[in-house]
GROMACS .gro file of C-alpha atoms in nm:
model
  245
    1THR     CA    1   7.091   2.452   1.964
    2VAL     CA    2   7.077   2.415   2.314
    3ASN     CA    3   7.134   2.725   2.495
    4PHE     CA    4   7.341   2.743   2.877
    5ASN     CA    5   7.391   3.037   3.065
    6GLY     CA    6   7.442   3.279   2.724
    7LYS     CA    7   7.618   2.979   2.568
    8ASP     CA    8   7.497   2.797   2.244
    9TYR     CA    9   7.540   2.402   2.255
   10LYS     CA   10   7.443   2.279   1.871
   11ASP     CA   11   7.353   1.922   1.956
   12ARG     CA   12   6.995   1.838   1.953
   13SER     CA   13   7.065   1.500   2.079
   14LEU     CA   14   7.105   1.655   2.405
   15ARG     CA   15   6.908   1.592   2.685
   16VAL     CA   16   7.049   1.765   3.031
   17LEU     CA   17   6.931   1.923   3.363
   18VAL     CA   18   7.133   2.087   3.585
   19LYS     CA   19   7.059   2.188   4.000
   20CYS     CA   20   7.283   2.383   4.177
   21GLY     CA   21   7.266   2.373   4.562
   22THR     CA   22   7.397   2.458   4.889
   23LEU     CA   23   7.491   2.260   5.180
   24SER     CA   24   7.393   2.541   5.419
   25LYS     CA   25   7.488   2.305   5.778
   26ALA     CA   26   7.790   2.093   5.812
   27LEU     CA   27   7.699   1.710   5.909
   28THR     CA   28   7.724   1.592   6.267
   29VAL     CA   29   7.682   1.202   6.300
   30THR     CA   30   7.756   1.109   6.617
   31GLN     CA   31   7.803   0.694   6.517
   32LYS     CA   32   8.015   0.749   6.246
   33ALA     CA   33   8.296   0.966   6.165
   34VAL     CA   34   8.200   1.077   5.825
   35PRO     CA   35   8.414   1.419   5.699
   36ALA     CA   36   8.164   1.712   5.708
   37PRO     CA   37   8.079   1.918   5.406
   38GLN     CA   38   8.194   2.249   5.411
   39VAL     CA   39   7.948   2.473   5.526
   40GLY     CA   40   7.851   2.678   5.243
   41ARG     CA   41   7.998   2.425   4.959
   42LYS     CA   42   7.783   2.514   4.679
   43LEU     CA   43   7.726   2.214   4.418
   44ARG     CA   44   7.605   2.169   4.062
   45PHE     CA   45   7.434   1.875   3.988
   46MET     CA   46   7.362   1.715   3.657
   47THR     CA   47   7.140   1.413   3.504
   48LEU     CA   48   7.237   1.395   3.132
   49ASN     CA   49   7.111   1.168   2.872
   50GLN     CA   50   7.381   1.255   2.624
   51LYS     CA   51   7.199   1.011   2.359
   52ILE     CA   52   7.501   0.838   2.270
   53ARG     CA   53   7.721   1.162   2.217
   54GLY     CA   54   7.987   1.128   2.444
   55ASN     CA   55   8.236   1.375   2.246
   56GLU     CA   56   8.421   1.726   2.289
   57ALA     CA   57   8.058   1.918   2.261
   58ILE     CA   58   7.871   1.745   2.574
   59ALA     CA   59   8.226   1.752   2.787
   60LYS     CA   60   8.238   2.115   2.764
   61MET     CA   61   7.917   2.205   2.852
   62ILE     CA   62   7.931   1.978   3.192
   63THR     CA   63   8.325   2.244   3.226
   64ASP     CA   64   8.163   2.520   3.112
   65LEU     CA   65   7.870   2.523   3.348
   66ASP     CA   66   8.128   2.414   3.630
   67ILE     CA   67   7.936   2.094   3.725
   68ASP     CA   68   8.051   1.846   4.053
   69TYR     CA   69   7.848   1.550   3.979
   70VAL     CA   70   7.694   1.444   3.612
   71ALA     CA   71   7.475   1.116   3.659
   72VAL     CA   72   7.505   1.039   3.268
   73GLN     CA   73   7.297   0.766   3.069
   74GLU     CA   74   7.306   0.626   2.671
   75ILE     CA   75   7.621   0.591   2.708
   76ASP     CA   76   7.801   0.348   2.430
   77MET     CA   77   8.165   0.155   2.437
   78PHE     CA   78   8.304   0.001   2.186
   79THR     CA   79   7.945  -0.058   1.961
   80ASP     CA   80   7.925  -0.073   1.603
   81ARG     CA   81   7.752   0.290   1.571
   82ASN     CA   82   8.033   0.415   1.808
   83ASN     CA   83   8.305   0.216   1.796
   84PHE     CA   84   8.473   0.407   2.066
   85ASN     CA   85   8.463   0.419   2.484
   86GLN     CA   86   8.229   0.738   2.511
   87LEU     CA   87   8.296   0.684   2.918
   88ASP     CA   88   8.691   0.748   2.854
   89SER     CA   89   8.605   1.022   2.608
   90LEU     CA   90   8.416   1.266   2.859
   91LYS     CA   91   8.673   1.199   3.158
   92LYS     CA   92   8.937   1.343   2.866
   93TYR     CA   93   8.766   1.630   2.791
   94THR     CA   94   8.629   1.733   3.113
   95GLY     CA   95   8.959   1.621   3.308
   96TYR     CA   96   8.639   1.441   3.551
   97ALA     CA   97   8.675   1.110   3.728
   98GLY     CA   98   8.458   0.865   3.540
   99TYR     CA   99   8.264   0.544   3.607
  100PHE     CA  100   8.009   0.304   3.387
  101CYS     CA  101   7.818   0.064   3.459
  102LYS     CA  102   7.662  -0.181   3.158
  103THR     CA  103   7.302  -0.274   3.122
  104ILE     CA  104   7.308  -0.414   2.814
  105ASP     CA  105   7.554  -0.621   2.550
  106TYR     CA  106   7.484  -0.447   2.183
  107GLY     CA  107   7.634  -0.417   1.855
  108GLY     CA  108   7.965  -0.573   1.991
  109GLY     CA  109   7.985  -0.370   2.228
  110GLN     CA  110   7.893  -0.270   2.567
  111TYR     CA  111   7.611   0.002   2.698
  112GLY     CA  112   7.482   0.140   3.059
  113ILE     CA  113   7.452   0.445   3.249
  114GLY     CA  114   7.712   0.628   3.418
  115ILE     CA  115   7.861   0.876   3.661
  116LEU     CA  116   8.096   1.197   3.627
  117SER     CA  117   8.280   1.419   3.873
  118LYS     CA  118   8.515   1.614   3.997
  119LYS     CA  119   8.707   1.339   4.278
  120GLU     CA  120   8.764   1.023   4.279
  121ALA     CA  121   8.448   0.797   4.466
  122LEU     CA  122   8.537   0.562   4.698
  123ASN     CA  123   8.370   0.281   4.579
  124THR     CA  124   8.073   0.216   4.271
  125ARG     CA  125   7.841  -0.089   4.277
  126TYR     CA  126   7.546  -0.166   4.088
  127VAL     CA  127   7.152  -0.301   4.186
  128ASN     CA  128   6.955  -0.419   3.919
  129LEU     CA  129   6.620  -0.321   3.838
  130THR     CA  130   6.277  -0.480   3.663
  131GLY     CA  131   6.191  -0.490   3.378
  132PRO     CA  132   6.135  -0.658   3.062
  133GLU     CA  133   6.554  -0.544   2.919
  134SER     CA  134   6.828  -0.521   3.155
  135ARG     CA  135   6.798  -0.162   3.411
  136LYS     CA  136   6.998  -0.131   3.635
  137LEU     CA  137   7.065   0.189   3.948
  138PHE     CA  138   7.429   0.292   3.945
  139ILE     CA  139   7.559   0.429   4.345
  140ALA     CA  140   7.899   0.593   4.368
  141GLU     CA  141   8.024   0.704   4.748
  142TYR     CA  142   8.216   1.001   4.799
  143ASP     CA  143   8.351   1.086   5.134
  144ASP     CA  144   8.049   1.299   5.219
  145PHE     CA  145   7.822   1.275   4.970
  146VAL     CA  146   7.681   1.006   4.736
  147ILE     CA  147   7.488   1.030   4.362
  148ALA     CA  148   7.347   0.734   4.142
  149SER     CA  149   7.225   0.733   3.808
  150THR     CA  150   6.940   0.533   3.613
  151HIS     CA  151   6.759   0.418   3.360
  152TYR     CA  152   6.452   0.292   3.400
  153THR     CA  153   6.289   0.068   3.160
  154ILE     CA  154   6.016   0.150   2.857
  155LEU     CA  155   6.009  -0.115   2.649
  156ALA     CA  156   5.670  -0.210   2.801
  157SER     CA  157   5.315  -0.202   2.730
  158GLU     CA  158   5.159   0.133   2.943
  159SER     CA  159   5.031  -0.121   3.250
  160SER     CA  160   5.327  -0.340   3.243
  161MET     CA  161   5.545  -0.015   3.248
  162CYS     CA  162   5.394   0.161   3.602
  163LYS     CA  163   5.423  -0.192   3.739
  164TYR     CA  164   5.785  -0.194   3.649
  165HIS     CA  165   5.866   0.172   3.768
  166LEU     CA  166   5.720   0.049   4.094
  167GLU     CA  167   5.863  -0.163   4.120
  168SER     CA  168   6.231  -0.014   4.047
  169ALA     CA  169   6.185   0.256   4.300
  170GLN     CA  170   6.118   0.052   4.567
  171ILE     CA  171   6.457  -0.104   4.467
  172THR     CA  172   6.550   0.258   4.427
  173VAL     CA  173   6.485   0.343   4.792
  174GLU     CA  174   6.641   0.056   4.981
  175GLU     CA  175   6.948   0.084   4.824
  176LEU     CA  176   6.967   0.474   4.916
  177SER     CA  177   6.875   0.427   5.217
  178LYS     CA  178   7.153   0.231   5.313
  179TYR     CA  179   7.363   0.553   5.333
  180PRO     CA  180   7.176   0.698   5.595
  181ASP     CA  181   7.494   0.956   5.718
  182LYS     CA  182   7.561   1.120   5.388
  183PRO     CA  183   7.375   1.360   5.146
  184ILE     CA  184   7.204   1.180   4.864
  185VAL     CA  185   7.132   1.298   4.475
  186LEU     CA  186   6.953   1.032   4.219
  187GLY     CA  187   6.954   1.144   3.874
  188GLY     CA  188   6.798   0.976   3.591
  189ASP     CA  189   6.596   0.933   3.271
  190PHE     CA  190   6.250   0.774   3.424
  191ASN     CA  191   6.085   0.725   3.108
  192THR     CA  192   5.780   0.851   3.338
  193GLU     CA  193   5.600   1.213   3.408
  194THR     CA  194   5.499   1.331   3.751
  195ASP     CA  195   5.166   1.455   3.642
  196LYS     CA  196   5.063   1.044   3.556
  197ASP     CA  197   5.255   0.878   3.829
  198ARG     CA  198   5.204   1.078   4.112
  199ALA     CA  199   5.160   0.783   4.376
  200GLY     CA  200   5.308   0.606   4.205
  201THR     CA  201   5.750   0.592   4.165
  202PHE     CA  202   5.769   0.885   4.200
  203GLY     CA  203   5.530   0.884   4.517
  204GLU     CA  204   5.758   0.625   4.642
  205ILE     CA  205   6.085   0.792   4.565
  206MET     CA  206   5.971   1.111   4.726
  207LYS     CA  207   5.919   0.915   5.106
  208MET     CA  208   6.242   1.021   5.120
  209MET     CA  209   6.355   1.186   4.848
  210ASP     CA  210   6.266   1.609   4.766
  211LEU     CA  211   6.242   1.628   4.387
  212LEU     CA  212   6.463   1.962   4.254
  213THR     CA  213   6.332   1.972   3.916
  214ASP     CA  214   6.104   2.168   3.767
  215PRO     CA  215   5.795   2.084   3.684
  216LYS     CA  216   5.715   2.312   3.389
  217VAL     CA  217   6.114   2.262   3.213
  218CYS     CA  218   6.018   1.966   2.930
  219THR     CA  219   6.334   1.724   2.809
  220TYR     CA  220   6.169   1.506   2.563
  221PRO     CA  221   6.166   1.494   2.298
  222ASN     CA  222   6.486   1.681   2.249
  223VAL     CA  223   6.371   1.892   1.979
  224ASN     CA  224   6.035   2.124   2.090
  225SER     CA  225   5.975   1.883   2.425
  226ASP     CA  226   5.662   1.908   2.565
  227LEU     CA  227   5.747   1.588   2.807
  228LEU     CA  228   5.914   1.616   3.154
  229ILE     CA  229   6.092   1.249   3.176
  230ASP     CA  230   6.406   1.325   3.346
  231PHE     CA  231   6.404   1.442   3.699
  232LEU     CA  232   6.750   1.546   3.988
  233PHE     CA  233   6.654   1.439   4.336
  234PHE     CA  234   6.826   1.546   4.678
  235LYS     CA  235   6.725   1.326   4.989
  236ARG     CA  236   6.564   1.440   5.257
  237ASP     CA  237   6.840   1.538   5.567
  238GLU     CA  238   6.719   1.758   5.845
  239ARG     CA  239   7.089   1.841   5.903
  240PHE     CA  240   7.139   1.933   5.465
  241PRO     CA  241   6.906   2.208   5.443
  242PHE     CA  242   6.939   2.198   5.085
  243ARG     CA  243   6.833   2.544   4.918
  244THR     CA  244   6.847   2.577   4.506
  245THR     CA  245   6.926   2.878   4.276
   0.00000   0.00000   0.00000
């Protein structure tokens, strides 16, 4: 049973991190006409490794917590283990807009990552990351915000995995740097720990982003968690002082 805000959610396979922040300063841009976020507007972000569930219980948790943007990992689409569209299921039960990015073909269907949000995105795109298996960075752009979802590789030796993660982090930073005029949140399952990888993956990402995740909160395994491998990041921007609550 997972408990949030005094409510129990009986799905042991769930891995979730939630952050609530307030944009305390409006956006002022002279080069581009970008709509300014409402001053003081509270936004809630979630990164969710939903472990190929895509069910009503997970959707209820998202809506109960009043999440604005969700970076989702491990979505099945008509596979032999889950013969239904899990993203459509989450969209149906949350009432949110939803976007899917296939990473691999699996079991006669597709498997990948996605993004859920309370409003429609202007556009979405993906970028290939490195590793022995297909992994991607999935980006959704909104009129006043950008959110990205990812799931870094794990099918490699420890030394090779560090190399792939660093290369993927460099790609991530390069791609997210293409949105200089908008605040950005990056969420995902990075399959690595900050205490083991500060100079690599996280050092690279934190050149442009702040880590929002509480390092004392563990997310893996799903029961009796003792590792933290799921993270939320926010792009540093002096125009957008960010406060977590």
